[in-house]
XYZ file of C-alpha atoms in Angstrom:
660
model
C 0.000 0.000 0.000
C 2.843 2.329 0.728
C 4.418 1.875 -2.670
C 1.059 2.349 -4.395
C 0.420 5.588 -2.536
C 3.853 6.926 -3.447
C 3.359 6.086 -7.115
C -0.046 7.753 -7.268
C 1.304 10.754 -5.429
C 4.126 11.138 -7.920
C 1.758 10.852 -10.877
C -0.576 13.436 -9.322
C 2.313 15.821 -8.662
C 3.468 15.523 -12.254
C -0.078 16.222 -13.443
C -0.380 19.321 -11.243
C 2.824 20.734 -12.703
C 1.242 20.555 -16.141
C -1.961 22.408 -15.183
C -2.626 26.116 -14.689
C -3.604 27.674 -11.364
C -7.107 28.424 -12.600
C -7.816 24.912 -13.914
C -9.370 23.658 -10.674
C -11.849 21.353 -12.374
C -9.013 19.430 -14.036
C -7.159 19.239 -10.728
C -10.284 17.839 -9.080
C -10.662 15.215 -11.834
C -7.018 14.148 -11.449
C -7.415 13.879 -7.664
C -10.523 11.751 -8.030
C -8.715 9.512 -10.506
C -5.865 9.042 -8.056
C -8.292 8.279 -5.214
C -9.990 5.605 -7.340
C -6.694 3.794 -7.450
C -5.979 4.318 -3.737
C -8.646 5.958 -1.590
C -6.227 6.221 1.342
C -3.841 8.457 -0.590
C -3.430 11.453 1.742
C -1.813 13.614 -0.958
C -4.713 13.063 -3.343
C -7.223 13.781 -0.584
C -5.425 17.013 0.228
C -5.368 18.110 -3.411
C -9.061 17.318 -3.780
C -9.952 19.375 -0.700
C -7.958 22.356 -1.984
C -9.572 22.091 -5.431
C -13.045 22.058 -3.874
C -12.178 25.138 -1.814
C -10.998 26.907 -4.969
C -14.327 26.041 -6.607
C -16.241 27.506 -3.601
C -17.661 24.068 -2.772
C -17.009 24.491 0.948
C -19.431 21.851 2.224
C -17.870 19.212 -0.067
C -14.364 20.256 0.927
C -15.250 19.998 4.616
C -16.714 16.548 4.009
C -13.426 15.370 2.464
C -11.353 16.826 5.316
C -13.574 15.464 8.091
C -13.938 11.979 6.582
C -10.340 11.264 5.591
C -8.767 10.492 8.919
C -6.632 12.218 11.508
C -3.529 12.217 9.314
C -5.103 14.530 6.717
C -6.687 16.778 9.370
C -3.269 17.245 11.010
C -1.685 18.068 7.655
C -4.439 20.388 6.386
C -5.296 22.471 9.464
C -5.425 25.665 7.421
C -7.759 24.195 4.798
C -10.003 22.664 7.455
C -10.200 25.881 9.460
C -11.006 27.859 6.319
C -13.728 25.406 5.276
C -15.308 25.580 8.737
C -15.202 29.379 8.558
C -16.875 29.503 5.154
C -19.766 27.224 6.215
C -20.474 29.415 9.275
C -18.936 27.210 12.007
C -16.868 30.047 13.422
C -16.193 28.609 16.884
C -14.795 25.373 15.452
C -12.801 27.302 12.855
C -11.217 29.455 15.567
C -10.323 26.393 17.621
C -8.746 24.509 14.682
C -6.771 27.569 13.552
C -5.487 28.195 17.074
C -4.069 24.644 17.177
C -1.780 25.411 14.226
C 0.638 27.425 16.354
C 3.154 29.682 14.637
C 1.813 29.504 11.062
C 0.670 32.851 9.609
C -2.149 31.440 7.452
C -4.086 29.847 10.318
C -3.642 33.044 12.340
C -5.434 34.987 9.609
C -8.298 32.480 9.726
C -8.373 32.662 13.527
C -8.584 36.454 13.386
C -11.412 36.289 10.845
C -13.305 33.710 12.906
C -12.913 35.831 16.047
C -14.196 38.807 14.013
C -17.341 36.911 13.015
C -17.814 35.759 16.619
C -17.679 39.485 17.536
C -14.593 38.977 19.670
C -13.114 42.100 18.128
C -10.518 42.583 20.835
C -9.014 39.139 20.128
C -9.115 39.790 16.378
C -7.320 43.125 16.801
C -4.627 41.513 18.946
C -3.917 38.856 16.278
C -3.659 41.434 13.492
C -1.350 43.605 15.584
C 0.855 40.610 16.338
C 1.046 39.663 12.642
C 1.910 43.232 11.655
C 4.626 43.486 14.316
C 6.418 40.383 12.943
C 6.695 41.744 9.431
C 4.626 40.991 6.367
C 5.009 38.425 3.631
C 4.675 40.591 0.545
C 2.513 43.545 -0.479
C -0.651 41.443 -0.594
C -0.471 40.502 3.074
C 0.333 44.089 4.031
C -2.835 45.277 2.296
C -4.881 42.526 3.953
C -3.568 43.455 7.396
C -4.306 47.145 6.857
C -7.837 46.500 5.552
C -8.801 43.888 8.145
C -7.160 45.834 10.973
C -9.111 49.007 10.143
C -12.331 46.971 9.870
C -11.692 45.540 13.340
C -11.104 49.044 14.733
C -14.422 50.195 13.262
C -16.238 47.263 14.865
C -14.647 48.054 18.239
C -16.032 51.583 17.940
C -19.496 50.257 17.078
C -19.373 47.844 20.028
C -18.585 50.647 22.502
C -14.982 49.518 22.990
C -13.302 52.477 21.350
C -10.798 52.722 24.198
C -9.148 49.574 22.791
C -8.441 51.247 19.442
C -4.838 52.413 19.342
C -4.990 54.672 16.278
C -7.868 57.135 16.152
C -6.739 58.831 12.932
C -5.931 57.211 9.566
C -2.533 57.433 7.923
C -1.944 58.758 4.438
C -1.781 55.207 3.074
C -5.128 54.399 4.695
C -6.840 57.123 2.668
C -5.215 56.058 -0.597
C -7.211 52.809 -0.854
C -10.997 52.704 -1.031
C -11.281 49.712 1.348
C -9.418 51.379 4.213
C -11.046 54.755 3.534
C -14.439 53.055 3.835
C -13.448 51.357 7.108
C -12.217 54.617 8.616
C -15.460 56.293 7.531
C -17.396 53.602 9.409
C -15.246 54.198 12.515
C -16.016 57.925 12.368
C -19.735 57.224 12.016
C -19.594 54.920 15.046
C -18.031 57.745 17.080
C -20.792 60.128 15.970
C -18.530 62.124 13.625
C -21.029 62.036 10.770
C -19.630 64.906 8.696
C -16.162 63.389 8.681
C -17.615 59.976 7.900
C -19.552 61.416 4.956
C -16.374 63.020 3.561
C -14.404 59.778 3.764
C -17.280 57.831 2.182
C -17.153 60.174 -0.794
C -13.396 59.641 -1.007
C -13.819 55.869 -0.837
C -16.382 55.973 -3.647
C -14.184 58.169 -5.829
C -11.160 55.936 -5.257
C -13.185 52.844 -6.121
C -14.488 54.342 -9.361
C -10.974 55.490 -10.319
C -9.318 52.130 -9.580
C -7.511 50.542 -12.514
C -7.290 47.123 -10.861
C -11.044 46.504 -10.925
C -13.359 45.765 -13.792
C -16.617 47.666 -14.258
C -18.611 44.839 -12.702
C -16.256 44.687 -9.704
C -16.462 48.469 -9.252
C -20.245 48.280 -9.274
C -20.223 45.549 -6.625
C -17.773 47.446 -4.404
C -19.619 50.781 -4.690
C -22.962 49.350 -3.555
C -22.157 48.965 0.188
C -20.532 52.415 0.160
C -23.738 53.897 -1.276
C -25.830 52.122 1.361
C -23.721 53.688 4.099
C -23.967 57.093 2.413
C -27.771 56.934 2.466
C -27.679 56.217 6.197
C -25.296 59.108 6.953
C -27.213 61.596 4.793
C -30.445 60.661 6.570
C -28.781 61.174 9.957
C -27.474 64.572 8.823
C -30.969 65.629 7.731
C -30.059 65.781 4.035
C -33.143 63.869 2.987
C -33.226 65.081 -0.616
C -29.679 63.847 -1.253
C -30.474 60.554 0.471
C -33.596 60.135 -1.653
C -31.703 60.879 -4.855
C -28.957 58.404 -3.974
C -31.441 55.683 -3.012
C -33.266 56.108 -6.332
C -29.986 55.398 -8.147
C -29.282 52.320 -6.016
C -30.065 48.862 -7.399
C -30.725 46.968 -4.190
C -31.185 43.568 -5.793
C -27.669 43.720 -7.262
C -26.037 43.737 -3.796
C -24.435 40.287 -3.364
C -24.137 40.343 0.437
C -27.526 39.462 1.923
C -27.164 41.399 5.178
C -26.041 44.522 3.274
C -28.996 44.072 0.923
C -31.423 43.968 3.847
C -29.942 47.137 5.358
C -30.145 48.844 1.961
C -33.840 47.965 1.654
C -34.541 49.462 5.093
C -32.595 52.646 4.272
C -34.549 53.030 1.041
C -37.844 52.737 2.952
C -36.697 55.290 5.521
C -35.477 57.846 2.978
C -38.356 57.487 0.523
C -40.946 60.320 0.577
C -43.587 57.825 -0.553
C -43.698 56.130 2.864
C -44.664 58.855 5.362
C -47.628 56.676 6.290
C -46.398 54.499 9.197
C -48.796 51.697 8.290
C -47.375 51.501 4.756
C -43.801 51.656 6.080
C -44.663 48.896 8.562
C -45.941 46.643 5.777
C -42.907 47.275 3.547
C -40.499 46.693 6.429
C -41.954 43.324 7.342
C -42.110 42.281 3.689
C -38.296 42.068 3.594
C -37.303 38.355 3.628
C -35.388 37.088 6.687
C -31.672 36.358 6.504
C -30.197 32.837 6.484
C -28.073 31.620 9.390
C -24.779 32.216 7.573
C -25.604 35.871 6.787
C -26.786 37.113 10.173
C -25.824 40.730 11.005
C -23.632 41.721 13.931
C -25.231 42.402 17.307
C -25.000 46.166 16.792
C -26.837 45.904 13.480
C -29.375 43.416 14.862
C -30.109 45.781 17.760
C -30.783 48.671 15.375
C -33.012 46.492 13.192
C -34.952 45.386 16.288
C -35.451 48.999 17.359
C -36.625 49.926 13.859
C -39.272 47.205 13.994
C -40.509 48.361 17.411
C -40.519 52.008 16.325
C -42.762 51.198 13.377
C -45.041 49.214 15.693
C -45.343 52.229 18.007
C -46.083 54.547 15.085
C -48.768 52.081 14.010
C -50.296 52.304 17.533
C -49.554 48.664 18.372
C -48.890 49.555 22.024
C -50.157 46.334 23.557
C -48.115 44.085 21.297
C -44.940 46.124 21.821
C -45.429 46.096 25.603
C -45.795 42.307 25.679
C -42.940 41.664 23.251
C -40.464 43.991 24.973
C -41.369 42.628 28.412
C -40.675 39.109 27.171
C -37.361 40.204 25.669
C -36.248 42.022 28.835
C -37.153 39.059 31.035
C -34.399 37.073 29.346
C -31.726 39.773 29.722
C -29.465 40.439 32.723
C -30.478 43.311 34.966
C -28.910 45.725 35.614
C -26.904 46.199 32.456
C -25.277 49.063 30.566
C -25.824 47.408 27.195
C -27.162 49.985 24.764
C -29.167 47.329 22.937
C -30.976 46.164 26.079
C -31.542 49.600 27.605
C -32.940 50.946 24.333
C -35.566 48.205 24.470
C -36.380 49.356 28.023
C -37.055 52.833 26.646
C -39.317 51.398 23.943
C -41.123 49.303 26.561
C -41.733 52.443 28.642
C -43.068 54.264 25.566
C -45.442 51.391 24.830
C -46.809 51.284 28.405
C -47.199 55.091 28.423
C -48.702 55.019 24.911
C -46.099 57.604 23.815
C -47.347 60.163 26.349
C -44.942 62.617 27.980
C -45.012 64.617 31.199
C -47.152 63.565 34.154
C -49.349 61.307 32.031
C -46.343 59.298 30.885
C -44.752 59.167 34.349
C -47.997 57.874 35.823
C -47.660 54.780 33.614
C -43.875 54.375 33.820
C -43.215 54.709 37.558
C -45.201 51.536 38.459
C -42.902 49.588 36.120
C -39.958 50.459 38.375
C -41.535 48.417 41.137
C -41.391 45.355 38.858
C -37.931 46.165 37.433
C -36.161 48.163 40.169
C -32.695 47.736 38.599
C -33.622 48.569 35.003
C -31.137 51.277 33.981
C -32.970 52.204 30.785
C -36.280 52.593 32.594
C -34.754 54.793 35.308
C -33.072 57.038 32.745
C -36.361 57.364 30.844
C -38.193 58.520 33.970
C -35.371 60.974 34.784
C -35.569 62.388 31.267
C -39.321 62.933 31.566
C -38.830 64.706 34.896
C -36.181 66.944 33.348
C -38.382 67.792 30.374
C -41.130 68.952 32.712
C -38.668 71.019 34.799
C -39.000 68.839 37.901
C -35.282 68.611 38.709
C -35.810 67.692 42.339
C -37.781 64.554 41.504
C -35.195 63.566 38.898
C -32.388 63.799 41.468
C -34.445 61.962 44.096
C -35.147 59.117 41.685
C -31.465 58.729 40.838
C -30.457 58.995 44.511
C -32.822 56.153 45.346
C -31.614 54.013 42.414
C -27.850 54.247 42.886
C -27.806 52.931 46.500
C -29.653 49.800 45.340
C -26.690 49.009 43.111
C -24.082 50.225 45.596
C -25.402 47.989 48.393
C -25.483 44.921 46.148
C -22.975 42.159 46.793
C -22.752 41.236 43.106
C -19.534 42.525 41.461
C -21.407 43.178 38.200
C -23.825 45.522 40.000
C -20.894 47.433 41.473
C -19.352 47.903 38.027
C -22.652 49.230 36.676
C -23.113 51.508 39.697
C -19.875 53.297 38.860
C -20.223 53.098 35.082
C -18.933 56.370 33.582
C -22.294 57.065 31.943
C -24.292 56.803 35.169
C -21.706 58.847 37.054
C -21.951 61.525 34.358
C -25.750 61.605 34.736
C -25.464 62.053 38.507
C -22.830 64.797 38.162
C -24.921 66.629 35.554
C -28.036 66.579 37.746
C -26.076 67.817 40.751
C -24.523 70.575 38.621
C -27.972 71.816 37.583
C -28.820 72.303 41.256
C -25.396 73.713 42.142
C -24.560 70.889 44.585
C -20.765 71.004 44.422
C -20.232 68.842 47.499
C -22.343 66.052 46.017
C -20.392 66.269 42.745
C -17.068 65.882 44.548
C -18.372 63.010 46.665
C -19.713 61.151 43.599
C -16.488 61.581 41.647
C -14.395 60.535 44.644
C -16.357 57.302 45.062
C -16.164 56.524 41.350
C -12.422 57.241 41.298
C -11.870 54.954 44.268
C -13.591 52.137 42.392
C -11.876 52.598 39.004
C -8.454 53.709 40.209
C -6.694 50.359 39.712
C -8.614 49.204 36.636
C -7.896 49.285 32.907
C -8.395 51.899 30.211
C -12.185 51.695 30.379
C -12.628 54.589 32.837
C -9.630 56.761 31.930
C -11.791 59.737 30.914
C -13.752 59.444 34.166
C -10.565 59.400 36.238
C -9.237 62.470 34.434
C -12.467 64.376 35.073
C -12.511 63.314 38.728
C -8.876 64.315 39.212
C -9.382 67.790 37.715
C -12.498 68.421 39.809
C -11.119 67.129 43.111
C -7.904 69.087 42.610
C -9.921 72.311 43.041
C -11.549 71.140 46.268
C -10.725 72.758 49.612
C -10.908 69.457 51.513
C -7.626 67.717 52.237
C -8.988 64.213 51.664
C -10.331 65.150 48.220
C -7.060 66.769 47.209
C -5.279 63.626 48.398
C -7.619 61.591 46.186
C -6.703 63.810 43.208
C -3.026 63.200 43.948
C -3.631 59.437 44.026
C -5.568 59.540 40.739
C -2.925 61.448 38.824
C -0.117 59.341 40.275
C -1.884 56.184 39.078
C -2.587 57.649 35.623
C 0.992 58.886 35.329
C 2.254 55.399 36.057
C 0.075 53.972 33.270
C 0.766 56.686 30.684
C 3.822 58.808 31.569
C 3.789 60.689 28.227
C 0.259 62.086 28.410
C 0.642 65.851 28.853
C -2.748 66.264 30.496
C -1.842 63.618 33.051
C 1.562 65.237 33.583
C -0.085 68.616 34.233
C -2.409 67.080 36.835
C 0.488 65.171 38.404
C 2.544 68.364 38.713
C -0.373 70.382 40.103
C -1.232 67.768 42.730
C 2.376 67.370 43.964
C 3.771 70.881 43.480
C 3.260 71.986 47.086
C 4.079 68.739 48.897
C 6.935 67.418 46.744
C 8.381 70.134 44.470
C 11.596 68.175 43.871
C 9.562 65.234 42.600
C 7.756 67.181 39.879
C 10.509 69.572 38.832
C 11.875 67.245 36.097
C 8.349 67.012 34.647
C 8.079 70.753 34.047
C 10.214 70.509 30.915
C 7.512 68.351 29.308
C 4.872 71.061 29.725
C 4.410 74.296 27.800
C 6.018 77.250 29.603
C 3.738 79.763 31.267
C 5.099 82.598 29.126
C 3.930 80.838 25.966
C 0.494 80.103 27.397
C -0.049 83.709 28.532
C 1.555 85.431 25.531
C -1.768 86.606 24.118
C -3.383 87.588 27.424
C -4.011 91.303 28.075
C -3.529 91.607 31.832
C -4.552 95.268 31.933
C -7.857 94.493 30.202
C -8.557 91.718 32.683
C -7.909 94.055 35.608
C -10.241 96.662 34.140
C -12.963 94.070 33.562
C -12.956 93.012 37.218
C -13.720 89.620 38.694
C -16.041 87.420 36.693
C -19.050 86.113 38.560
C -20.161 82.560 37.695
C -23.729 82.224 36.444
C -26.343 81.200 38.973
C -27.612 77.631 38.621
C -30.795 77.424 36.617
C -32.849 75.711 39.292
C -36.587 76.062 39.549
C -37.494 76.672 43.245
C -39.510 73.778 44.581
C -41.847 76.101 46.519
C -43.076 77.862 43.413
C -45.451 76.360 40.932
C -44.068 75.602 37.501
C -45.524 77.464 34.584
C -47.960 75.551 32.459
C -46.477 73.944 29.379
C -46.858 76.128 26.341
C -48.159 79.088 28.382
C -48.011 82.368 26.436
C -47.368 85.646 28.249
C -50.037 88.297 27.537
C -48.902 91.118 25.294
C -48.288 94.489 26.939
C -51.136 96.917 26.198
C -50.302 100.192 24.552
C -51.803 103.306 26.203
C -53.249 105.922 23.897
C -51.755 109.412 24.008
C -55.210 110.900 24.543
C -55.440 109.170 27.908
C -52.102 110.519 29.177
C -51.707 113.819 31.078
C -50.635 116.870 29.141
C -47.364 117.196 31.060
C -46.573 113.426 30.835
C -42.868 112.653 30.446
C -41.890 108.994 29.950
C -38.334 109.662 31.210
C -39.568 110.834 34.649
C -40.879 108.364 37.244
C -44.600 108.611 37.974
C -45.774 109.986 41.341
C -46.635 106.957 43.544
C -49.271 109.030 45.439
C -51.121 110.146 42.320
C -54.095 107.875 43.110
C -54.619 109.297 46.648
C -56.969 112.203 47.376
C -55.220 115.564 47.467
C -55.624 115.995 51.236
C -54.027 112.588 51.923
C -50.834 113.254 50.002
C -47.582 114.038 51.773
C -47.185 117.243 49.738
C -50.601 118.660 50.741
C -50.516 122.159 52.395
C -53.892 123.691 53.463
C -54.703 127.323 52.807
C -55.914 129.916 55.354
C -55.648 130.230 59.132
C -58.459 127.817 59.988
C -57.149 125.228 57.633
C -53.686 125.387 59.155
C -55.063 125.105 62.681
C -57.165 122.127 61.696
C -54.163 120.492 60.056
C -52.075 121.029 63.208
C -54.843 119.543 65.348
C -54.958 116.431 63.165
C -51.237 115.832 63.287
C -50.556 112.135 62.930
C -49.538 110.547 66.241
C -50.502 113.600 68.366
C -52.937 113.767 71.304
C -56.031 115.864 71.070
C -58.607 116.889 73.662
C -61.807 114.952 73.768
C -60.182 111.725 72.674
C -61.818 109.877 75.500
C -65.263 111.014 74.527
C -64.678 110.239 70.827
C -63.423 106.785 71.654
C -66.358 106.077 73.912
C -68.924 107.363 71.453
C -67.476 105.452 68.471
C -66.533 102.273 70.315
C -62.957 102.551 69.114
C -59.818 101.684 71.011
C -58.192 104.830 72.318
C -55.681 105.713 75.022
C -57.714 106.569 78.154
C -56.291 109.195 80.447
C -56.273 108.048 84.086
C -55.833 110.279 87.144
C -54.154 109.222 90.369
C -56.407 108.930 93.428
C -55.531 111.252 96.403
C -55.275 108.321 98.766
C -52.629 106.675 96.629
C -52.499 103.068 95.738
C -53.256 101.377 92.449
C -56.739 100.262 93.378
C -58.230 103.749 93.958
C -61.095 105.144 91.913
C -61.506 108.546 90.287
C -63.057 110.065 93.457
C -62.099 109.686 97.098
C -64.160 107.245 99.147
C -66.847 108.815 101.413
C -66.207 108.443 105.158
C -68.850 106.617 107.089
C -70.598 109.026 109.511
C -70.919 108.375 113.248
C -74.156 107.930 115.033
C -76.032 107.251 111.919
C -79.070 105.126 111.408
C -77.105 101.820 110.988
């Protein structure tokens, strides 16, 4: 058997040398002929599997590799991993490729499988490792640049942008349409829509100007770029441009099924013929579902799910949305900071409130918090409704009652969510609206204590906490700022912002420690070169604006209340000597005799005025008070006999020898 296998292998090798690289059908026929002579020929089995892969017959190739024994599987790890990847078995493909240690080909397959499994961090690490060890030709260099930029874009979409090392493209990245498109997607994920739109235009122009592609290939490559352009133009409010571009788009020509589905949804959204939500709902659900091998990423699936629920709400299907979202949320972990899950919580709240805002919406939403007390999306929805109605106090109270529930939990996941940078930012913003500086410092200090020894995830939060606590007058908070900047400086000693905070926090206590760091910062003279000190002194001390807080004791104005217009007084109704620049006499409505400027005429009038002097005593007051029943000061005379109990007249002495 050994000699037969060697002979067939030699004849197959000689046949392969006579064929061209594109003649895969002939190679497959030769391999089958060799296997008819000896079906255990490992070389022939290997050649057959490769030929089937070249012919895009991935299921058949996987069948050959899986059914030919352990010897072939050990020899053809790359081919087996690639076949598993192409049939959608990404976990198995990643495992097989990882077993082929050291080889560059299997590492590419492993990175691609990790990409499809949405383990973008692992995929980025593999591509960075391959790039650091050099590249095998220009083709691999282009593949690494394209796939690496695609992985960076997916990290941005997944909310893991802190893991992306390069935030700006190089010149070479913008010279190829594939990398320009990937960097445009990364900008869109970060919310930089204008920049993303510019790079999409560049990618489209580069694709159309490429000399390496045929017209059919250019058309196929431009289609996904156009789909992304429609999305960006709609987000930017340029609906006419989006409509024009969608009318030029041939959706059915898009080969990728998931991209085709997204294109169909973008066309529905941008079309002026579907303002009717019921018609849009019917067209949306008429799109055929995707097969298992063409499922979108979680970020895309979450957006598609929200689109479906939004159309249901616009079609007034409140009951169905409430039941469906409640069922979905029951199978998700709570609490969570996942944007996909919390967005469904918002939609669930809208369905229960029947899209009502203000008090009517809160009346329906607040009872849901009793059923889902740790639902982050639901809490943020209620806070937003409070803020829209101007009820800042209730918004702060709701957040203050929610955060301790997470803080007192013994679950580590709840603690991480309690101090998530987004929730901390919400708390700080609410406290800032009410001018509660002490609460801001306390919240940032607690968050900094939690994240101080962790990874890059909360770097922006630590920087904000350090800058705020550095301005505090409390020693313990300044010490916390010193600890924060010392930790950040140890992780990133070249960051100038961190160096500035490190110097500021240690300048008084340890000047010798920070003196070498001063050379890394811009000198004060350069920073103050354009400052006019004399103008600042003339302007005086700036006063910070008062916090825009609505006092809780006053009633809030009704929504949409319109102030009455000021009436215009006719000139005919004004006095002849009226002067708008002079203040009006405040006593002009009093009678003339009651004004402070009144002076009577004649002798009798003056005597009468003197007698009626305000606060004076006049004769006959007792009689006037008695006759009118008013309260007046009664003049009392002291009795001759003395004592406080005497009457107005002396007591009569009893006579002697009288009748009694």
